[in-house]
Amino acid sequence: MADLWREEWKLLERKLQDRGLDVTAIRTAVANFRCETPSWGYGPSGTRFGVFPQPGEARTIHEKLEDAGECHRLTGVCPTVAVHIPWDKADDYDALKGFAAQQKVRIGAVNPNVFQDLDYKYGSFGHADERVRRKALEHMQECCAIMKSVGSDILSLWFADGTDYPGQADFRERKQRFTECLQATYKMLPAKSRMLIEYKLFEPAFYHTDLADWGMALNFAQKCGENAQVLVDLGHHAQGVNIEHLVAFLIDEKRLGGFHFNNRKYADDDLTCGSTNPYELFLIFAELTAAEAEKSTLPHPIAYMIDQSHNTKNKLEAMIQTVEQVQTAQAKALLVNRKKLKAAQANNDVVGAERCVMEAYNTDVEPLLMSVREQLGAALKPLEIFRLSDYTRKKAEARRGKVAGAGLGVN
Ligand code: PSV
Ligand code: MN
């Protein structure tokens, strides 16, 4: 009974071969997929209405790395962890790198934070006061130094800059200050690293945001240099925006740098990726997998990262569940028969083309994922195994009484 999935995999393999798909290429792409988890997704978080602590949740960067290590041990595809500075500030970054290695993970993207300090009330790079902009740039310098110490090659930028009321500030002046500061930051990057520019429609500012959409992020990236690219956070668009289209556009411009996976229903909800709109996630992956198959289209690997805060779910369960959902979307996207799709598109066969896409989406890829997980030495069903384990209970014992470190109190 326990090995039933093997039979299911054999059947699926045959089905995929019958459809004319290259099963080896599909397996390789699934096995090579990696997804970074965020330190802040393991720590205390909440809404502006309250924060509800969970037993055993990580309080320090070390505990977050322990949890990230557990996520990687079970899934086999999350070897890196994004950090947010100063939330994850450490006295000794060489030691932190060593501690991460003990958990069998590495530190990935370094995220500067120029939105919490009182000085940033009216912005950071967009601020009218040169002193505040200099302070923000010094923080960028600090983050680049951290990148060098921990061996990270991604500086991931997001700004809360914006205004709340018409007339509050001059849009063009703010844009010019942003250009200057982003260019200055670009020059600070350690060798062979890149800078990702994330945009967001609104929040915390409610009238205008200086970096509001992908077009603005693309424009700034182009003004910096080829190692500046756009980061797409799935929660940062207006309702109804066709994200897969803008993803394809950015790929074609060779400026798609990375993703922050999550899902939303109303605003930037930070819900589990694939929970409210799995079809959209699949369609985004259909663009990504198509481009990845044509090696020449992507100058850099796309940095796949999760950006979520789990308020009602157990943090680690939610993270593992997210990884499974993202893997499922990627695996399904790999099943789109590109040759058939191209032919249907060339003939303006609208129904035929959509059927190609739907056929892939409607395929159960669980046996494929299990067979790849076995190959990777991961748990066959990571979430199920985690829920059967006593990890949370043990951590609740070990972490009892610890004081919360710096972290995302309210997101
Ligand atoms: C902002 O909403 C964001 O998406 C940015 O990526 C931040 O770094 C992250 O969330 C945590 O606040
Ligand atoms: Mn984000």
Short mmCIF file of C-alpha atoms and ligand atoms in Angstrom, two decimals:
data_model
loop_
_atom_site.label_atom_id
_atom_site.label_comp_id
_atom_site.label_asym_id
_atom_site.label_seq_id
_atom_site.Cartn_x
_atom_site.Cartn_y
_atom_site.Cartn_z
CA MET A 1 0.00 0.00 0.00
CA ALA A 2 2.76 2.44 1.02
CA ASP A 3 4.41 2.08 -2.37
CA LEU A 4 1.27 2.67 -4.39
CA TRP A 5 2.72 5.97 -5.59
CA ARG A 6 5.37 4.04 -7.55
CA GLU A 7 2.63 2.42 -9.62
CA GLU A 8 1.03 5.83 -10.03
CA TRP A 9 4.35 7.29 -11.17
CA LYS A 10 4.79 4.51 -13.75
CA LEU A 11 1.32 5.25 -15.12
CA LEU A 12 1.96 8.99 -15.17
CA GLU A 13 5.33 8.50 -16.86
CA ARG A 14 3.62 6.49 -19.60
CA LYS A 15 0.89 9.09 -19.95
CA LEU A 16 3.45 11.88 -20.34
CA GLN A 17 5.40 9.87 -22.91
CA ASP A 18 2.16 9.28 -24.82
CA ARG A 19 1.65 13.03 -24.87
CA GLY A 20 5.05 13.37 -26.53
CA LEU A 21 6.71 15.03 -23.53
CA ASP A 22 10.38 14.64 -22.60
CA VAL A 23 10.08 13.00 -19.18
CA THR A 24 13.82 13.17 -18.46
CA ALA A 25 13.88 16.94 -19.09
CA ILE A 26 10.81 17.39 -16.90
CA ARG A 27 12.35 15.39 -14.05
CA THR A 28 15.60 17.33 -14.32
CA ALA A 29 13.81 20.68 -14.18
CA VAL A 30 11.78 19.60 -11.13
CA ALA A 31 14.91 18.26 -9.41
CA ASN A 32 16.86 21.46 -10.10
CA PHE A 33 14.19 23.81 -8.78
CA ARG A 34 15.20 25.66 -5.60
CA CYS A 35 13.19 28.07 -3.48
CA GLU A 36 14.55 30.43 -0.83
CA THR A 37 12.66 30.83 2.42
CA PRO A 38 12.55 34.12 4.40
CA SER A 39 13.88 34.40 7.94
CA TRP A 40 10.90 36.62 8.78
CA GLY A 41 8.43 33.89 7.81
CA TYR A 42 9.60 31.79 10.77
CA GLY A 43 9.40 34.53 13.39
CA PRO A 44 6.63 36.36 15.22
CA SER A 45 4.30 38.29 12.95
CA GLY A 46 0.77 39.58 12.95
CA THR A 47 -1.45 42.28 11.59
CA ARG A 48 -1.80 45.89 12.65
CA PHE A 49 -4.55 44.64 14.96
CA GLY A 50 -2.44 42.26 16.95
CA VAL A 51 0.26 39.63 17.16
CA PHE A 52 -0.51 36.16 18.48
CA PRO A 53 2.62 34.24 19.53
CA GLN A 54 2.88 30.54 18.65
CA PRO A 55 4.45 27.91 20.88
CA GLY A 56 7.92 27.07 19.61
CA GLU A 57 8.14 29.84 17.03
CA ALA A 58 11.61 31.16 16.26
CA ARG A 59 12.64 34.35 18.02
CA THR A 60 16.24 34.88 16.94
CA ILE A 61 18.04 34.56 13.64
CA HIS A 62 19.65 31.37 14.96
CA GLU A 63 16.27 29.79 15.69
CA LYS A 64 14.99 30.94 12.30
CA LEU A 65 17.95 29.23 10.66
CA GLU A 66 17.21 26.06 12.63
CA ASP A 67 13.64 26.07 11.29
CA ALA A 68 14.83 26.84 7.78
CA GLY A 69 17.19 23.86 8.13
CA GLU A 70 14.24 21.65 9.03
CA CYS A 71 12.30 22.95 6.03
CA HIS A 72 15.23 22.13 3.76
CA ARG A 73 15.80 18.71 5.36
CA LEU A 74 12.22 17.71 4.56
CA THR A 75 11.76 19.35 1.16
CA GLY A 76 15.33 19.12 -0.18
CA VAL A 77 14.80 22.30 -2.21
CA CYS A 78 15.25 25.20 0.23
CA PRO A 79 18.99 25.49 0.82
CA THR A 80 19.06 29.28 1.24
CA VAL A 81 17.45 31.72 3.65
CA ALA A 82 16.83 35.43 3.01
CA VAL A 83 17.72 37.78 5.85
CA HIS A 84 16.35 41.21 6.71
CA ILE A 85 18.68 43.74 8.32
CA PRO A 86 18.43 44.94 11.11
CA TRP A 87 15.83 42.28 12.10
CA ASP A 88 18.50 39.60 11.65
CA LYS A 89 21.49 41.68 12.71
CA ALA A 90 24.33 39.61 14.15
CA ASP A 91 27.54 40.49 16.00
CA ASP A 92 29.62 38.17 13.88
CA TYR A 93 28.50 37.34 10.33
CA ASP A 94 31.27 34.79 9.76
CA ALA A 95 29.95 32.92 12.80
CA LEU A 96 26.39 33.26 11.48
CA LYS A 97 27.47 31.80 8.16
CA GLY A 98 29.02 28.90 10.08
CA PHE A 99 25.85 28.40 12.12
CA ALA A 100 23.77 28.34 8.93
CA ALA A 101 26.12 25.71 7.47
CA GLN A 102 25.57 23.55 10.57
CA GLN A 103 21.84 23.65 9.75
CA LYS A 104 22.78 22.70 6.17
CA VAL A 105 21.54 26.01 4.76
CA ARG A 106 23.21 29.16 3.47
CA ILE A 107 22.27 32.81 3.74
CA GLY A 108 20.70 34.04 0.52
CA ALA A 109 19.32 37.47 -0.34
CA VAL A 110 20.17 40.31 2.02
CA ASN A 111 17.21 42.69 2.46
CA PRO A 112 18.04 46.18 3.72
CA ASN A 113 15.40 47.86 5.84
CA VAL A 114 14.97 51.58 5.30
CA PHE A 115 11.39 51.79 6.48
CA GLN A 116 11.21 51.38 10.23
CA ASP A 117 13.60 53.87 11.70
CA LEU A 118 11.92 57.14 12.79
CA ASP A 119 14.11 59.05 10.34
CA TYR A 120 12.23 57.36 7.48
CA LYS A 121 8.83 58.80 8.34
CA TYR A 122 8.82 60.77 5.04
CA GLY A 123 10.81 58.25 3.06
CA SER A 124 14.36 57.04 2.51
CA PHE A 125 15.76 57.38 -1.04
CA GLY A 126 12.91 59.77 -1.87
CA HIS A 127 13.34 61.90 1.25
CA ALA A 128 13.91 65.62 0.69
CA ASP A 129 16.58 65.76 3.40
CA GLU A 130 20.01 64.78 2.14
CA ARG A 131 20.98 63.54 5.63
CA VAL A 132 18.23 60.89 5.56
CA ARG A 133 19.19 59.75 2.06
CA ARG A 134 22.83 59.47 3.17
CA LYS A 135 21.75 57.42 6.19
CA ALA A 136 19.81 55.05 3.88
CA LEU A 137 22.84 54.72 1.61
CA GLU A 138 25.08 53.95 4.59
CA HIS A 139 22.68 51.14 5.45
CA MET A 140 23.02 49.84 1.88
CA GLN A 141 26.79 49.86 2.36
CA GLU A 142 26.39 47.91 5.59
CA CYS A 143 24.21 45.34 3.79
CA CYS A 144 26.74 44.96 0.98
CA ALA A 145 29.43 44.28 3.58
CA ILE A 146 27.16 41.64 5.14
CA MET A 147 26.69 40.09 1.68
CA LYS A 148 30.46 39.71 1.42
CA SER A 149 30.77 38.14 4.89
CA VAL A 150 27.99 35.61 4.41
CA GLY A 151 28.67 34.92 0.73
CA SER A 152 25.38 36.30 -0.59
CA ASP A 153 25.07 37.51 -4.18
CA ILE A 154 21.68 39.23 -3.97
CA LEU A 155 20.79 42.61 -2.51
CA SER A 156 16.99 42.67 -2.45
CA LEU A 157 15.48 46.14 -2.25
CA TRP A 158 12.02 47.22 -1.23
CA PHE A 159 11.06 50.76 -0.21
CA ALA A 160 8.10 51.97 1.77
CA ASP A 161 8.56 55.46 0.29
CA GLY A 162 5.45 57.33 -0.72
CA THR A 163 2.99 59.98 0.38
CA ASP A 164 -0.45 59.93 1.96
CA TYR A 165 -2.00 63.10 0.51
CA PRO A 166 -2.12 65.02 -2.76
CA GLY A 167 0.37 67.85 -2.77
CA GLN A 168 2.47 66.33 0.00
CA ALA A 169 5.61 66.05 -2.15
CA ASP A 170 6.94 66.64 -5.63
CA PHE A 171 6.73 63.37 -7.63
CA ARG A 172 9.48 64.28 -10.09
CA GLU A 173 11.93 65.40 -7.46
CA ARG A 174 11.39 62.20 -5.52
CA LYS A 175 11.91 60.16 -8.69
CA GLN A 176 15.20 61.95 -9.37
CA ARG A 177 16.42 61.30 -5.83
CA PHE A 178 15.49 57.65 -6.19
CA THR A 179 17.44 57.36 -9.43
CA GLU A 180 20.56 58.85 -7.85
CA CYS A 181 20.40 56.70 -4.72
CA LEU A 182 19.69 53.48 -6.63
CA GLN A 183 22.62 54.17 -8.93
CA ALA A 184 24.84 54.84 -5.91
CA THR A 185 23.71 51.56 -4.32
CA TYR A 186 24.39 49.68 -7.54
CA LYS A 187 27.99 50.85 -7.43
CA MET A 188 28.36 49.39 -3.91
CA LEU A 189 27.42 45.84 -4.96
CA PRO A 190 30.06 43.19 -4.29
CA ALA A 191 31.58 41.62 -7.42
CA LYS A 192 29.38 39.12 -9.24
CA SER A 193 26.28 40.08 -7.33
CA ARG A 194 23.03 41.63 -8.39
CA MET A 195 20.46 44.04 -7.08
CA LEU A 196 16.76 43.24 -7.22
CA ILE A 197 14.26 46.09 -7.22
CA GLU A 198 10.84 45.26 -5.79
CA TYR A 199 7.79 47.41 -6.40
CA LYS A 200 4.47 47.68 -4.59
CA LEU A 201 1.29 49.49 -5.53
CA PHE A 202 0.45 50.88 -2.13
CA GLU A 203 1.07 50.44 1.59
CA PRO A 204 2.29 51.79 3.91
CA ALA A 205 1.67 54.97 1.89
CA PHE A 206 -1.90 55.32 0.67
CA TYR A 207 -1.80 58.12 -1.90
CA HIS A 208 1.32 57.41 -3.94
CA THR A 209 4.22 54.97 -3.76
CA ASP A 210 7.54 56.01 -5.33
CA LEU A 211 8.19 52.55 -6.77
CA ALA A 212 4.63 51.54 -7.50
CA ASP A 213 4.79 49.06 -10.36
CA TRP A 214 6.97 46.84 -12.54
CA GLY A 215 7.37 49.50 -15.22
CA MET A 216 8.93 51.91 -12.73
CA ALA A 217 11.13 49.15 -11.32
CA LEU A 218 12.24 48.24 -14.85
CA ASN A 219 13.02 51.87 -15.65
CA PHE A 220 15.16 52.25 -12.52
CA ALA A 221 16.91 48.93 -13.16
CA GLN A 222 17.76 50.00 -16.70
CA LYS A 223 19.25 53.24 -15.36
CA CYS A 224 21.53 51.28 -13.00
CA GLY A 225 23.01 48.48 -15.09
CA GLU A 226 22.44 44.93 -16.24
CA ASN A 227 22.86 43.45 -12.77
CA ALA A 228 19.88 45.44 -11.55
CA GLN A 229 16.68 43.53 -12.15
CA VAL A 230 13.04 43.52 -11.16
CA LEU A 231 11.62 41.47 -8.31
CA VAL A 232 7.97 40.44 -8.64
CA ASP A 233 6.11 40.00 -5.36
CA LEU A 234 2.80 38.31 -6.12
CA GLY A 235 0.95 40.43 -3.56
CA HIS A 236 2.00 43.82 -4.90
CA HIS A 237 -0.32 44.46 -7.84
CA ALA A 238 -3.71 46.02 -8.37
CA GLN A 239 -6.58 43.56 -8.51
CA GLY A 240 -6.87 41.92 -11.90
CA VAL A 241 -3.35 42.67 -13.16
CA ASN A 242 -2.19 39.93 -15.53
CA ILE A 243 0.98 38.90 -13.69
CA GLU A 244 1.98 36.16 -16.15
CA HIS A 245 1.97 38.75 -18.92
CA LEU A 246 4.27 41.16 -17.09
CA VAL A 247 6.51 38.23 -16.14
CA ALA A 248 6.87 37.35 -19.83
CA PHE A 249 7.53 41.01 -20.65
CA LEU A 250 10.31 41.23 -18.05
CA ILE A 251 11.81 37.94 -19.23
CA ASP A 252 11.94 39.30 -22.75
CA GLU A 253 13.64 42.47 -21.50
CA LYS A 254 16.14 40.24 -19.66
CA ARG A 255 15.26 42.02 -16.42
CA LEU A 256 13.30 39.47 -14.44
CA GLY A 257 15.47 38.96 -11.39
CA GLY A 258 13.36 37.14 -8.86
CA PHE A 259 10.09 36.40 -7.13
CA HIS A 260 8.51 36.82 -3.77
CA PHE A 261 5.94 34.06 -3.66
CA ASN A 262 2.76 34.45 -1.66
CA ASN A 263 -0.92 34.75 -2.41
CA ARG A 264 -3.49 37.40 -1.81
CA LYS A 265 -7.20 37.88 -1.97
CA TYR A 266 -7.56 41.60 -1.25
CA ALA A 267 -4.28 43.47 -0.73
CA ASP A 268 -0.76 42.38 0.20
CA ASP A 269 -2.19 39.57 2.30
CA ASP A 270 0.97 37.39 2.52
CA LEU A 271 -1.11 34.21 2.38
CA THR A 272 0.26 30.80 1.43
CA CYS A 273 1.24 30.80 -2.22
CA GLY A 274 -1.29 28.94 -4.35
CA SER A 275 -3.97 29.04 -1.67
CA THR A 276 -6.42 31.39 -3.33
CA ASN A 277 -5.34 31.37 -6.96
CA PRO A 278 -3.39 28.24 -7.93
CA TYR A 279 -4.26 28.61 -11.63
CA GLU A 280 -2.61 32.03 -11.77
CA LEU A 281 0.49 30.59 -10.11
CA PHE A 282 0.56 27.82 -12.70
CA LEU A 283 0.24 30.31 -15.57
CA ILE A 284 3.13 32.34 -14.16
CA PHE A 285 5.21 29.17 -14.03
CA ALA A 286 4.19 28.34 -17.58
CA GLU A 287 5.99 31.53 -18.67
CA LEU A 288 8.99 30.77 -16.47
CA THR A 289 9.43 27.16 -17.49
CA ALA A 290 9.08 28.06 -21.17
CA ALA A 291 11.84 30.65 -20.83
CA GLU A 292 14.05 28.37 -18.76
CA ALA A 293 13.77 25.69 -21.42
CA GLU A 294 15.12 28.20 -23.99
CA LYS A 295 18.41 28.76 -22.17
CA SER A 296 19.28 31.90 -24.16
CA THR A 297 16.38 33.96 -22.81
CA LEU A 298 17.62 34.31 -19.23
CA PRO A 299 20.94 36.00 -18.46
CA HIS A 300 20.70 35.03 -14.75
CA PRO A 301 18.92 32.30 -12.88
CA ILE A 302 15.66 33.62 -11.46
CA ALA A 303 15.79 33.91 -7.68
CA TYR A 304 12.72 32.09 -6.41
CA MET A 305 11.92 33.30 -2.91
CA ILE A 306 8.99 33.10 -0.55
CA ASP A 307 7.78 36.25 1.22
CA GLN A 308 4.99 35.35 3.61
CA SER A 309 4.00 35.95 7.19
CA HIS A 310 1.85 33.25 8.68
CA ASN A 311 -0.44 34.54 11.32
CA THR A 312 -2.95 31.76 11.89
CA LYS A 313 -1.03 28.74 10.57
CA ASN A 314 1.93 27.08 12.25
CA LYS A 315 4.90 28.88 10.67
CA LEU A 316 6.90 25.87 9.63
CA GLU A 317 3.86 23.94 8.41
CA ALA A 318 2.89 26.94 6.30
CA MET A 319 6.39 27.23 4.86
CA ILE A 320 6.58 23.55 3.92
CA GLN A 321 3.06 23.69 2.48
CA THR A 322 4.08 26.71 0.38
CA VAL A 323 7.11 24.90 -1.01
CA GLU A 324 4.86 21.98 -2.00
CA GLN A 325 2.38 24.32 -3.72
CA VAL A 326 5.11 26.12 -5.62
CA GLN A 327 6.67 22.82 -6.70
CA THR A 328 3.28 21.60 -7.85
CA ALA A 329 2.76 24.70 -9.99
CA GLN A 330 6.21 24.36 -11.51
CA ALA A 331 5.77 20.65 -12.24
CA LYS A 332 2.37 21.21 -13.88
CA ALA A 333 3.77 24.05 -15.98
CA LEU A 334 6.49 21.74 -17.26
CA LEU A 335 3.77 19.49 -18.67
CA VAL A 336 2.53 22.07 -21.17
CA ASN A 337 3.18 20.56 -24.58
CA ARG A 338 5.02 23.50 -26.13
CA LYS A 339 5.11 22.07 -29.66
CA LYS A 340 1.40 21.46 -29.67
CA LEU A 341 0.76 24.87 -28.14
CA LYS A 342 2.88 26.66 -30.76
CA ALA A 343 1.03 24.85 -33.54
CA ALA A 344 -2.35 25.79 -32.07
CA GLN A 345 -1.22 29.40 -31.68
CA ALA A 346 0.03 29.51 -35.27
CA ASN A 347 -3.39 28.32 -36.47
CA ASN A 348 -5.32 30.68 -34.23
CA ASP A 349 -6.86 27.59 -32.68
CA VAL A 350 -7.96 29.31 -29.49
CA VAL A 351 -9.67 26.31 -27.94
CA GLY A 352 -6.84 23.97 -28.94
CA ALA A 353 -4.26 26.28 -27.36
CA GLU A 354 -6.21 26.62 -24.14
CA ARG A 355 -6.69 22.85 -24.01
CA CYS A 356 -2.89 22.38 -24.08
CA VAL A 357 -2.61 24.61 -21.05
CA MET A 358 -5.58 23.06 -19.24
CA GLU A 359 -4.38 19.51 -19.90
CA ALA A 360 -1.14 20.29 -18.06
CA TYR A 361 -2.93 22.06 -15.20
CA ASN A 362 -5.38 19.21 -14.72
CA THR A 363 -2.69 16.54 -14.41
CA ASP A 364 -1.99 15.17 -10.94
CA VAL A 365 1.78 15.67 -10.54
CA GLU A 366 2.06 14.25 -7.01
CA PRO A 367 3.66 10.95 -8.17
CA LEU A 368 6.22 12.91 -10.23
CA LEU A 369 7.07 15.07 -7.21
CA MET A 370 7.38 12.02 -4.98
CA SER A 371 9.70 10.29 -7.38
CA VAL A 372 11.92 13.40 -7.61
CA ARG A 373 11.87 13.84 -3.82
CA GLU A 374 13.07 10.26 -3.45
CA GLN A 375 15.91 11.05 -5.85
CA LEU A 376 16.81 14.16 -3.80
CA GLY A 377 16.75 12.24 -0.52
CA ALA A 378 13.91 14.44 0.75
CA ALA A 379 10.73 13.36 2.52
CA LEU A 380 8.22 11.93 0.03
CA LYS A 381 5.45 13.95 1.65
CA PRO A 382 7.22 16.76 3.53
CA LEU A 383 4.18 18.38 5.13
CA GLU A 384 2.68 15.09 6.24
CA ILE A 385 5.98 13.93 7.74
CA PHE A 386 6.43 17.25 9.52
CA ARG A 387 2.94 17.07 11.01
CA LEU A 388 3.67 13.57 12.30
CA SER A 389 6.95 14.67 13.86
CA ASP A 390 7.38 16.22 17.30
CA TYR A 391 9.51 19.12 16.02
CA THR A 392 7.06 21.82 17.17
CA ARG A 393 6.60 20.23 20.61
CA LYS A 394 10.36 19.95 21.11
CA LYS A 395 10.97 23.53 20.02
CA ALA A 396 8.16 24.75 22.27
CA GLU A 397 10.05 23.17 25.19
CA ALA A 398 13.47 24.41 24.13
CA ARG A 399 12.38 27.94 23.26
CA ARG A 400 10.17 28.55 26.26
CA GLY A 401 10.83 31.85 28.03
CA LYS A 402 13.08 33.28 25.38
CA VAL A 403 12.66 36.97 24.64
CA ALA A 404 11.62 37.87 21.10
CA GLY A 405 14.45 39.37 19.09
CA ALA A 406 14.07 42.05 16.47
CA GLY A 407 11.56 40.94 13.93
CA LEU A 408 8.46 41.62 11.99
CA GLY A 409 6.02 42.55 14.73
CA VAL A 410 3.34 43.84 12.47
CA ASN A 411 3.43 43.43 8.74
C1 PSV B 1 6.91 44.52 1.60
O1 PSV B 1 5.52 44.32 1.69
C2 PSV B 1 7.64 43.20 1.37
O2 PSV B 1 7.03 42.50 0.35
C3 PSV B 1 9.10 43.43 1.11
O3 PSV B 1 9.63 42.39 0.33
C4 PSV B 1 9.67 43.40 2.47
O4 PSV B 1 11.04 43.19 2.49
C5 PSV B 1 8.88 42.24 3.07
O5 PSV B 1 7.57 42.42 2.55
C6 PSV B 1 8.83 42.17 4.56
O6 PSV B 1 8.19 43.33 5.08
MN MN B 2 8.15 41.13 -0.90
#
